[in-house]
Coordinates of C-alpha atoms and ligand atoms in Angstrom, one line a residue:
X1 CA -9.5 -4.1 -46.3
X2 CA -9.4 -5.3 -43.1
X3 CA -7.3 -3.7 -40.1
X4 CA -6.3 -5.8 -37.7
X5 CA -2.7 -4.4 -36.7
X6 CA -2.1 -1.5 -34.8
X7 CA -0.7 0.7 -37.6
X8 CA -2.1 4.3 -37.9
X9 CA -1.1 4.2 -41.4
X10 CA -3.0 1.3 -42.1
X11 CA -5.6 3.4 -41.1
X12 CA -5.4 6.7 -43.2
X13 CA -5.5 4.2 -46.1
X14 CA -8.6 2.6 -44.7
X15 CA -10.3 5.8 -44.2
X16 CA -9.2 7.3 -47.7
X17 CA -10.4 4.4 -49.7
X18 CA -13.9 4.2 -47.4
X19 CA -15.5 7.6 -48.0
X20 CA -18.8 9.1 -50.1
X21 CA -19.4 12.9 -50.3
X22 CA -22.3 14.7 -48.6
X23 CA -23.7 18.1 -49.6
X24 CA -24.7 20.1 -47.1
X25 CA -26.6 23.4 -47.3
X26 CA -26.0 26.3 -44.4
X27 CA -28.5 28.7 -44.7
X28 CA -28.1 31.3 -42.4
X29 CA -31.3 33.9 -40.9
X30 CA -29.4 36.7 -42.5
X31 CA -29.8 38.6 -45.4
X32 CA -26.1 36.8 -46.8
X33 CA -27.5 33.8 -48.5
X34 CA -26.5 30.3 -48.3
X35 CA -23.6 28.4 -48.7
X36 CA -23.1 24.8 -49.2
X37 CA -19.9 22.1 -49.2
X38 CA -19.6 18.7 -50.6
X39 CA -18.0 16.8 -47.0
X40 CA -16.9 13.2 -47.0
X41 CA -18.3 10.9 -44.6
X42 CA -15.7 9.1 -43.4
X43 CA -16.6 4.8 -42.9
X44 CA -15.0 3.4 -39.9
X45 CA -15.1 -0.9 -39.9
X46 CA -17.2 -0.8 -37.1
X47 CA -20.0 1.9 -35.5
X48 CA -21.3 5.2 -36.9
X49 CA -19.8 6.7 -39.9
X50 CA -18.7 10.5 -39.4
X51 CA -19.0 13.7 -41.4
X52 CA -15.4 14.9 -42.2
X53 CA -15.7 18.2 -41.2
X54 CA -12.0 19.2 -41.1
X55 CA -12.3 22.1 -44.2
X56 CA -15.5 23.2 -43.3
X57 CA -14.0 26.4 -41.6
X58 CA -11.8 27.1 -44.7
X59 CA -15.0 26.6 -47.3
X60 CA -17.7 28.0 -45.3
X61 CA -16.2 30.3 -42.4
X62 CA -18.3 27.5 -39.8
X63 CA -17.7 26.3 -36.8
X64 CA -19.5 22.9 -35.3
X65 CA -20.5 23.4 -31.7
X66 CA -20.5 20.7 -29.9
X67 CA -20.0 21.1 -25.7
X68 CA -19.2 18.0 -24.3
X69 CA -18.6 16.4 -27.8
X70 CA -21.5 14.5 -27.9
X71 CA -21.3 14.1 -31.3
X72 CA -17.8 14.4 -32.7
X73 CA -15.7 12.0 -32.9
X74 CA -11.6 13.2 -31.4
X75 CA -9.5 10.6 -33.2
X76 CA -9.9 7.9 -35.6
X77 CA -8.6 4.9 -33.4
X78 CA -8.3 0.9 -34.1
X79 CA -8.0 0.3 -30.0
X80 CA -11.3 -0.4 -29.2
X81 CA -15.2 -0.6 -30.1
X82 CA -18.0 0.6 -28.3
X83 CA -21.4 -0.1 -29.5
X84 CA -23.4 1.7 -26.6
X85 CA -26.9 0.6 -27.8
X86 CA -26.1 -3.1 -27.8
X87 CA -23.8 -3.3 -24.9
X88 CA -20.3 -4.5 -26.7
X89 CA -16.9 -3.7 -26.2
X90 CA -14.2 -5.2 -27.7
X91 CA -10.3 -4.4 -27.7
X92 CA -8.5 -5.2 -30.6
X93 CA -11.6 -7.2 -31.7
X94 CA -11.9 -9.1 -28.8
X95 CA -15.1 -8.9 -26.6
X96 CA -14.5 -7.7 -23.1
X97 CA -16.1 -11.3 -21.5
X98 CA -13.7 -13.5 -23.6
X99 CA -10.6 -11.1 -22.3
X100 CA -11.9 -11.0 -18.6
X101 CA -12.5 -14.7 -18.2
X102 CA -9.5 -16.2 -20.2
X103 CA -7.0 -13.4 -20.1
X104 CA -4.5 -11.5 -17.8
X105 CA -4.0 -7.8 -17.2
X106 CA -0.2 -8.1 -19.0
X107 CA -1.7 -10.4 -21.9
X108 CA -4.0 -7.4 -22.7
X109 CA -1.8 -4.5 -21.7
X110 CA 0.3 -6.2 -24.9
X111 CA -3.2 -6.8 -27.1
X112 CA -3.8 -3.3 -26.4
X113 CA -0.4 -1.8 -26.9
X114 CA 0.9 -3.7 -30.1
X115 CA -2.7 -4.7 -32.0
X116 CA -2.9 -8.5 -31.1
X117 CA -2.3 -11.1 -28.7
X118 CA 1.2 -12.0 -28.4
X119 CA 3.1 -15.0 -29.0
X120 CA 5.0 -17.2 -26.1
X121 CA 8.8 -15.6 -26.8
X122 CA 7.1 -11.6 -27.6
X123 CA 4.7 -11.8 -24.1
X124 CA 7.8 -13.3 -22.1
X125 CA 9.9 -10.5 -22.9
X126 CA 6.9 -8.0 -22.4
X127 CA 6.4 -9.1 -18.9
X128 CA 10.4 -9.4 -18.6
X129 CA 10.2 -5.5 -19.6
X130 CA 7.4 -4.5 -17.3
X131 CA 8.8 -6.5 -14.5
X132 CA 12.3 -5.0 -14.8
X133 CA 11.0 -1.4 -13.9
X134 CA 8.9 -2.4 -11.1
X135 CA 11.1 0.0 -8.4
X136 CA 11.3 3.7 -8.7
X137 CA 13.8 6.2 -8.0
X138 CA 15.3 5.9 -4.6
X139 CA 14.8 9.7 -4.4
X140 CA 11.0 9.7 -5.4
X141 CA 10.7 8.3 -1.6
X142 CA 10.8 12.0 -0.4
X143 CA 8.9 13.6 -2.1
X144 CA 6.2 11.5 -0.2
X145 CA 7.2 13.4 2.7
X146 CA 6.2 16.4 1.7
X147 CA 2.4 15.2 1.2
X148 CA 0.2 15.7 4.5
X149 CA -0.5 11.8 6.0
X150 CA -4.5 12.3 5.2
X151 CA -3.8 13.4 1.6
X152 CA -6.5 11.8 -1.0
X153 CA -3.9 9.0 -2.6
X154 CA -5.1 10.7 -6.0
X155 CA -3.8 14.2 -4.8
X156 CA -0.2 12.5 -4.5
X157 CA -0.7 10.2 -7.6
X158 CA -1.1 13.2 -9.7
X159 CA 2.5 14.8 -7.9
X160 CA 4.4 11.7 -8.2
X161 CA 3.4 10.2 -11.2
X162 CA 3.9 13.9 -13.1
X163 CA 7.5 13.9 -11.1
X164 CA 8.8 10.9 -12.7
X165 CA 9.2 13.1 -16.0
X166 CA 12.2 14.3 -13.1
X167 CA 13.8 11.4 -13.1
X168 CA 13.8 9.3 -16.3
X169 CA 14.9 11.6 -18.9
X170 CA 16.5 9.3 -21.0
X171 CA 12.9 8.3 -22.1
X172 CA 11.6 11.9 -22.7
X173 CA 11.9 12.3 -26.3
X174 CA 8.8 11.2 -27.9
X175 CA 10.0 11.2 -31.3
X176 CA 12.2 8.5 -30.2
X177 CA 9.8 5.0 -30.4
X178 CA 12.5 3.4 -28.5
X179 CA 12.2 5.9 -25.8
X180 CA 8.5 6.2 -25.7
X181 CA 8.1 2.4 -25.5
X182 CA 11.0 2.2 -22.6
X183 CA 8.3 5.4 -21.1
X184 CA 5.2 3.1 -21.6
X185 CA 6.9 -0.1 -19.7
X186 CA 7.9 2.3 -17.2
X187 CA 4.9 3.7 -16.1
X188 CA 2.7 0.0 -16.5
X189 CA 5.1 -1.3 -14.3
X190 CA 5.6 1.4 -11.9
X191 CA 2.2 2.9 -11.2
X192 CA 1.5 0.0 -8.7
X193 CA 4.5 0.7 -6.8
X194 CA 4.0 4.6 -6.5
X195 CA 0.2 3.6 -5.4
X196 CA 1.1 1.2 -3.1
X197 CA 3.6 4.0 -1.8
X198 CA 0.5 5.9 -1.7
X199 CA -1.6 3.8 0.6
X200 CA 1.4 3.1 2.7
X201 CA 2.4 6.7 3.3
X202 CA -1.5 7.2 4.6
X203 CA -1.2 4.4 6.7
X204 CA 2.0 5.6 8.0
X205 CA 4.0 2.0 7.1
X206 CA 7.1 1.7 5.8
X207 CA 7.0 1.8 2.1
X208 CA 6.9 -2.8 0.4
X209 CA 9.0 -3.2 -2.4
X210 CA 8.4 -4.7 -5.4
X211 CA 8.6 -8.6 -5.5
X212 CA 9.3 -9.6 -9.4
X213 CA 8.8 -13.1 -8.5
X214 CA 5.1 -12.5 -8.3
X215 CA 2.4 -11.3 -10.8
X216 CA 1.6 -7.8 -11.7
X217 CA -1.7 -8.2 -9.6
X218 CA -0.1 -10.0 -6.7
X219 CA 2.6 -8.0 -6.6
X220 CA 0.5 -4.9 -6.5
X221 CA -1.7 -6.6 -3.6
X222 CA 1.6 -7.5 -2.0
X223 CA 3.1 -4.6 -1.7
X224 CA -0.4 -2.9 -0.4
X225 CA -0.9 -5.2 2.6
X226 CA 2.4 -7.1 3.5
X227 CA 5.0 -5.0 6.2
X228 CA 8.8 -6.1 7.3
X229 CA 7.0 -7.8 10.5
X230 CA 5.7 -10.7 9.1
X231 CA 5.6 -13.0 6.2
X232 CA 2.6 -11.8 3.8
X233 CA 1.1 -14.4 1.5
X234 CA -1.1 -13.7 -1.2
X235 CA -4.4 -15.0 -1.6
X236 CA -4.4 -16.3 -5.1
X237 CA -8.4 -15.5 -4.8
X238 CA -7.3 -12.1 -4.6
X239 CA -5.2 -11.9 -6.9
X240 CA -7.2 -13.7 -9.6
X241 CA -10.2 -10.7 -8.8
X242 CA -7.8 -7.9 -8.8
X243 CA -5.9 -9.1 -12.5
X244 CA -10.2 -9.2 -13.8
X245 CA -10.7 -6.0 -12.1
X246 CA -7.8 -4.2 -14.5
X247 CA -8.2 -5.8 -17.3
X248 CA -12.1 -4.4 -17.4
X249 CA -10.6 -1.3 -16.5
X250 CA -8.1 -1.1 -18.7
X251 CA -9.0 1.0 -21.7
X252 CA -12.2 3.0 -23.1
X253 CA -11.7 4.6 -26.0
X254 CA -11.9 8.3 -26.0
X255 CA -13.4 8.3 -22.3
X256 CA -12.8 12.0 -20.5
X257 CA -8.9 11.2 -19.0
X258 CA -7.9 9.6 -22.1
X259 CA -8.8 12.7 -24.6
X260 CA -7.2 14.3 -21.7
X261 CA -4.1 11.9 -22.3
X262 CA -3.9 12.7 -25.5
X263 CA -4.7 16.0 -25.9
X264 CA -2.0 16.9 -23.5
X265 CA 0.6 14.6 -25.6
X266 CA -0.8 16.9 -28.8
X267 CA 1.5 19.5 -27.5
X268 CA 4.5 17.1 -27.0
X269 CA 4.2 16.9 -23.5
X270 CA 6.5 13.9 -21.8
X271 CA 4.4 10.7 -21.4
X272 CA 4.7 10.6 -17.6
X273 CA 3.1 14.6 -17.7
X274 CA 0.2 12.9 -20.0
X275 CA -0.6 10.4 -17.5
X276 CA -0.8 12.7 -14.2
X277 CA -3.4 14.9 -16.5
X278 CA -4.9 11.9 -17.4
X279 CA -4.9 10.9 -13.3
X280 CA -6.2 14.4 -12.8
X281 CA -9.3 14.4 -14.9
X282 CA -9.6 10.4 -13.9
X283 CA -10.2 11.8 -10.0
X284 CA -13.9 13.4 -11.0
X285 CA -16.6 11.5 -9.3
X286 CA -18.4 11.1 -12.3
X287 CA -15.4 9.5 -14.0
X288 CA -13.3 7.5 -12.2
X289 CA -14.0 9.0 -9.1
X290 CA -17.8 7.0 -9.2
X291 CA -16.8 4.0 -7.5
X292 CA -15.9 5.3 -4.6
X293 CA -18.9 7.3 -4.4
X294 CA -21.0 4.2 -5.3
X295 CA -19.8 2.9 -2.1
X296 CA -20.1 6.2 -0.1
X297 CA -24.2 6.6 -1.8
X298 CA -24.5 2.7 -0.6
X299 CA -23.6 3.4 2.9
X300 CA -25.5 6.5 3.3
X301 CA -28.7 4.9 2.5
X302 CA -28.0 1.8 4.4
X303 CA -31.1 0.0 4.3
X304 CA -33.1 -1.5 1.3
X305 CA -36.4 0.8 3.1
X306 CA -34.7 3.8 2.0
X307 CA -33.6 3.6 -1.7
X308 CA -37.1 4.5 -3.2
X309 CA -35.9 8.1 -1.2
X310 CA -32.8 7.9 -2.9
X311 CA -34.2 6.7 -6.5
X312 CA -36.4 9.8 -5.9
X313 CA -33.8 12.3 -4.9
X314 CA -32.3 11.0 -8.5
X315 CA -34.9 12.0 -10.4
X316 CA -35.9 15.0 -8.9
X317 CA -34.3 17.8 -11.4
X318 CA -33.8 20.3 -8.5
X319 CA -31.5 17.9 -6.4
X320 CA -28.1 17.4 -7.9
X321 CA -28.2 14.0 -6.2
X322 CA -27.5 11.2 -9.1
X323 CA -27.2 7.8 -8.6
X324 CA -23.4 7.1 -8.4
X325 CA -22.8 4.0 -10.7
X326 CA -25.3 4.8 -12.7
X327 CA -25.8 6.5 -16.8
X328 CA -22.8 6.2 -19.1
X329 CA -23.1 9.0 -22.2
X330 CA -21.9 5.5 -24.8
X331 CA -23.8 2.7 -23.1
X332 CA -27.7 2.5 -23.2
X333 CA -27.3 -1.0 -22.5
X334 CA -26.1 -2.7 -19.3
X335 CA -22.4 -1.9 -19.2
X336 CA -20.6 -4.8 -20.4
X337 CA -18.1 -4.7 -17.4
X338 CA -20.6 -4.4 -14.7
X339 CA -22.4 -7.5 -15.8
X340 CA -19.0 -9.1 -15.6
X341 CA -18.6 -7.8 -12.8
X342 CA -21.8 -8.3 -10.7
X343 CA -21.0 -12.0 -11.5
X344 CA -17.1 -11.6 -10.2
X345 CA -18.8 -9.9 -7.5
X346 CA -20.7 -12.9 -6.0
X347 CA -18.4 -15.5 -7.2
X348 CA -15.3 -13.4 -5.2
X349 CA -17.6 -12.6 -1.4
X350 CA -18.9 -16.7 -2.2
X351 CA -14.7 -17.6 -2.6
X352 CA -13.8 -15.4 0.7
X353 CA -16.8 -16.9 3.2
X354 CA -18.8 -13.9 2.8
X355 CA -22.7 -14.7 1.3
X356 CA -24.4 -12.4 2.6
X357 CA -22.4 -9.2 2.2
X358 CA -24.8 -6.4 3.1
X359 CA -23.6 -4.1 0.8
X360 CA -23.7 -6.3 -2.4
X361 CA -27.4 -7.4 -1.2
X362 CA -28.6 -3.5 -1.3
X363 CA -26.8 -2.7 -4.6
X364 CA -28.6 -5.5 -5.9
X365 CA -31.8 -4.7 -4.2
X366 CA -31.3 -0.9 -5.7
X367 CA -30.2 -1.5 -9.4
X368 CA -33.7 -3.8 -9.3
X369 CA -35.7 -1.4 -8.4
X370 CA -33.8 1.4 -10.6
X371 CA -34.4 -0.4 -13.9
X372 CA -38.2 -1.1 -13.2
X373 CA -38.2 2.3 -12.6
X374 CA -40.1 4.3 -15.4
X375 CA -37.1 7.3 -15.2
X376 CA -34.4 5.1 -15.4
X377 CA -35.9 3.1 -17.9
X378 CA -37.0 6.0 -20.6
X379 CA -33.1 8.0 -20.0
X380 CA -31.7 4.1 -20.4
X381 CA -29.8 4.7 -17.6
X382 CA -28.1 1.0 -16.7
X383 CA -25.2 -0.1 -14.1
X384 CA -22.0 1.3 -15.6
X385 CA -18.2 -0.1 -14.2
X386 CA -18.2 1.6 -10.8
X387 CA -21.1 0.4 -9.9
X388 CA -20.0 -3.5 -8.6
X389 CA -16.3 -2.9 -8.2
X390 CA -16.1 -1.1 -5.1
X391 CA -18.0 -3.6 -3.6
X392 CA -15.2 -6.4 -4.9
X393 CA -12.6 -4.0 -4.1
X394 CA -14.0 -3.3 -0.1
X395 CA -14.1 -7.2 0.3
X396 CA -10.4 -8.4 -0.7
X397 CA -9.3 -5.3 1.2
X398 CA -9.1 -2.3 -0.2
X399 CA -10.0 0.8 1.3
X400 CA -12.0 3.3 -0.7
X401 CA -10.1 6.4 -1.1
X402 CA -7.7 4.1 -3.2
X403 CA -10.8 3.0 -5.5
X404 CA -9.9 5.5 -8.0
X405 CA -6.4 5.1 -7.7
X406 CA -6.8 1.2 -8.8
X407 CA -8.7 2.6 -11.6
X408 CA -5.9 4.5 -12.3
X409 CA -3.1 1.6 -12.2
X410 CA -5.4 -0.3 -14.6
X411 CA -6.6 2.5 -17.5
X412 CA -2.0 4.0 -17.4
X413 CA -2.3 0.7 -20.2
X414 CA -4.9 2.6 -22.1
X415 CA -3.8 6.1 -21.9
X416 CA -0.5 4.9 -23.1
X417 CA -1.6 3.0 -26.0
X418 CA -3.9 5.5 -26.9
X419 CA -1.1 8.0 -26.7
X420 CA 1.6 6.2 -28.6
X421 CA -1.7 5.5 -31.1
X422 CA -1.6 9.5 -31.4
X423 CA 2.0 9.9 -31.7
X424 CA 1.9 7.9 -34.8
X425 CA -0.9 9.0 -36.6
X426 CA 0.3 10.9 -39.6
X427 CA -2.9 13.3 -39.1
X428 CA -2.3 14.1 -35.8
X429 CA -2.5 18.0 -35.2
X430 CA -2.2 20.1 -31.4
X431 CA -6.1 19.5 -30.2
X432 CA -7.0 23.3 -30.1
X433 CA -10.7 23.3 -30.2
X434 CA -12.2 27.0 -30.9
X435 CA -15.5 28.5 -29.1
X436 CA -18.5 30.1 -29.8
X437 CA -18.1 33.8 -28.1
X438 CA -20.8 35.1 -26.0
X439 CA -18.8 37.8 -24.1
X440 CA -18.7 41.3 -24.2
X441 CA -18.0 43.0 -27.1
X442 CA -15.4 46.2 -27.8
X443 CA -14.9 48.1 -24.8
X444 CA -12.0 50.5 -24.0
X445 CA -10.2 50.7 -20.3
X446 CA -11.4 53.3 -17.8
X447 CA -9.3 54.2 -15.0
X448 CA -10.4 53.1 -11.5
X449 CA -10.6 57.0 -10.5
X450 CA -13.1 57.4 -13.5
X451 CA -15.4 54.0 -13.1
X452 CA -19.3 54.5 -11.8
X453 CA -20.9 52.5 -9.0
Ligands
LIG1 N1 -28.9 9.4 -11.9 C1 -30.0 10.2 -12.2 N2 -30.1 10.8 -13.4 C2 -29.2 10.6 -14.4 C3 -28.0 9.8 -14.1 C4 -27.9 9.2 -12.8 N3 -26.8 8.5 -12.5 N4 -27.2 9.8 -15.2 C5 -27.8 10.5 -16.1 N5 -29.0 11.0 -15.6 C6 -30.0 11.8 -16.3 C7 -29.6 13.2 -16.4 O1 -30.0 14.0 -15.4 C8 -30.1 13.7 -17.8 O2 -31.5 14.0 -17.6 P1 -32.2 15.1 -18.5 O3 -32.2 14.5 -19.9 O4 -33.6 15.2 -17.9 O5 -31.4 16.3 -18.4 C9 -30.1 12.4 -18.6 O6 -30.1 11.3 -17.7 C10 -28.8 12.3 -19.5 O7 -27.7 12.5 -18.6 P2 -26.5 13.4 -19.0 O8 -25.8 13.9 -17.8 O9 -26.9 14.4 -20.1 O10 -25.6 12.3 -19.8 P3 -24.0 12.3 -20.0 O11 -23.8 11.4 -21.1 O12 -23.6 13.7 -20.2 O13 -23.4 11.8 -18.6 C11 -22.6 10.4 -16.9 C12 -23.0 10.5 -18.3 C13 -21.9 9.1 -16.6 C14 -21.7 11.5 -16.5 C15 -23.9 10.4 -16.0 O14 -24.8 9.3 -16.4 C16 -23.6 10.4 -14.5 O15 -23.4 11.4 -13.9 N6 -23.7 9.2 -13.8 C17 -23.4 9.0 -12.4 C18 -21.8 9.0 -12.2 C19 -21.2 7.7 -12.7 O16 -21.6 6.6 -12.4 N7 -20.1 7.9 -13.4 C20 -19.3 6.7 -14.0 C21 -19.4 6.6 -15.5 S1 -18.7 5.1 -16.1 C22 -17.1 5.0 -15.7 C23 -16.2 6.2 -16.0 O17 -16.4 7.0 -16.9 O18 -15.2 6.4 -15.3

């Protein structure tokens, strides 16, 4: 069977008609014995197979330990494929290059939401949807008021994407699929605006409306850099880079603020309280947070002289210096997107009269020297997304502390179709993971009067 649709049912089938049994032994240290459990291994169509080790609590009295789950899979998903060793991604099926280079961001907001490319009438009234819910609640305005004009744009991004659940309650019942769909349209097509609103707010502009004559990327860039006291025209240059720069940033499978995503919507949290968790966790600077540090590292060494310092710093185990854009826990590969990216990259500051950008030069420069380098190259440690966007995103404009938020705009398609993934998965259960306990053991309270130095 092949699964190309999106349907989570689909998929329990797959999986029940694609497993073997293992037998595993646990032998413990202790005088106790052994125990052992047949487990299926579960076959995927793609990638690893995995151990199904849902009952082995029940049979064995086990837990898996796991920090960091680098070796569990969360979910079975049919979103999209990683293979980390070879450097692939595909959504739907479809390799990242193809999608980047013939592609737009809505085209694949639809791929990834509904399981495959849509036809002429289906997209039109997609992007009729998304474009109808461009403008927020008149009333969201004030609550930018209350944030302090230097606020990090993420800071309010997490308040005023988590405050629309406020506002649009007719689409808060997620057993509803008409309701969580209208939720999904709503916050693909208003996470530009409220970012825009962002920007403006710190700039202290009045806040651009949305202009549903123009693209989802234009528009976004429109209402960024245009103000009542002039006519603003778009460069389509622009435009064209920022539409790329989503769709490679659009979805990751079961990437840190996506399991957060959906492990908040486990509970039944409201979609628009998913995302702000899934903004919150986004924020880390070794998540989405890394392009802006990229930049920030870039700039602090400055000169090609000093990155062996910095490549040194890196691997020194007793300086928490890393380098920013660097490492990805799937890919031991080049990072698909950054080598479509260090190509947009050049092509983009070529387009916009700017050949020698000093900046692209010295993150060339280091990521040469960083994969000759014997560290870099035994941890297979390769350019990862963050590393070349900032760079794209500085030269059309964009100033770094809204980096993240961009990343953010781009990856609400993913969280959302990874969510409404979860919603329908017939297996789906609260995410509750359990611990291994290393704390004290039974004590009894003593009052303060009684308690020794
Ligand atoms: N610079 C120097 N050393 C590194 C780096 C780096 N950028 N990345 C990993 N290492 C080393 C790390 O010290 C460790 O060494 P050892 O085996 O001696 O302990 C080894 O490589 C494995 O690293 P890890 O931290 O165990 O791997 P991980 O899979 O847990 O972490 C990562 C992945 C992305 C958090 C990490 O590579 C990193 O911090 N990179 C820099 C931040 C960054 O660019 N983040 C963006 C990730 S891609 C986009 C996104 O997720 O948003």
């Amino acid at each position: 069977m092949e699964l190309k649709g999106k349907s989570q049912a689909m998929t329990e089938r797959f999986l029940d008609e694609n497993y073997e049994l293992a037998h595993l032994e646990v032998t413990p240290g202790e005088p106790g014995g052994s125990q052992s459990v047949d487990l299926p291994v579960l076959h995927g169509t793609m990638g690893p197979s995995v151990l199904d080790i849902r009952k082995l609590y029940a049979e064995t009295g086990y837990f898996t330990y796991d920090p960091g789950y680098t070796s569990t899979a969360s979910c079975a998903s049919n979103i999209t494929f990683i293979d980390g060793e070879k450097g692939i991604l595909l959504h739907r099926g479809y390799p990242i290059e193809e999608l980047a280079e013939k592609s737009t961001f809505l085209e694949v907001a639809y791929l990834l939401m509904e399981g495959n490319l849509p036809r002429k009438k289906d997209f039109e009234s997609f992007v009729e949807s998304i474009t109808l819910h461009t403008m927020v609640n008149e009333q969201l305005h004030n609550f930018f008021q209350g944030f302090r004009r230097d606020a990090h744009p993420m800071a309010i991004m997490v308040g005023v994407v988590g405050a629309l659940s406020a506002f649009y309650h007719d689409s808060l019942d997620i057993h509803d699929p008409k309701q969580r769909l209208i939720a999904s349209h709503r916050l693909i097509a208003k996470m530009p605006t409220l970012a825009a609103m962002a920007y403006k707010y710190s700039m202290g502009q009045p806040f651009i409306y949305p202009r549903n004559d123009l693209g989802y990327a234009e528009n976004f860039i429109h209402m960024l850099f245009a103000t009542p006291a002039a006519p603003y025209k778009v460069n389509p240059v622009i435009g064209n880079a920022l539409d790329k720069i989503l769709i490679l940033h659009a979805d990751h499978e079961q990437n840190p603020s996506t399991s957060t995503v959906r492990l908040a919507g486990s509970s039944g949290a409201n979609p628009f309280a998913c995302v702000a968790a899934g903004i919150a966790c986004l924020w880390g600077p070794i998540h989405g947070g890394a392009n802006e540090a990229v930049i920030n590292m870039l700039k602090e060494i400055g000169h090609k002289d000093r990155i062996l310092e910095y490549i040194k710093r890196a691997r020194d185990k007793n300086d928490p210096f890393r380098l920013m854009g660097f490492g990805h826990r799937v890919y031991k590969h080049y990072d698909p997107r950054a080598a479509v990216l260090r190509k947009t990259c050049q092509a983009v500051l070529d387009e916009l009269g700017n050949h020698d950008d000093p900046l692209l030069k010295l993150a060339k420069e280091l990521e040469k020297i960083a994969l000759e380098d014997p560290y870099f190259i035994e941890k297979k440690l390769y350019p990862n997304v963050d590393f070349y966007s900032g760079i794209i995103l500085k030269a059309i404009g964009i100033p770094t502390s809204m980096f993240t938020v961009l990343f953010a705009v781009a990856r609400t398609v993913g969280w959302i179709a990874q969510w409404m993934e979860m919603l329908e998965d017939p297996s789906q259960k609260i995410g509750r993971p359990r611990q291994l306990y290393t704390g004290s053991t039974l004590r009894h309270f003593s009052p303060l009067s009684q308690r020794k130095d």
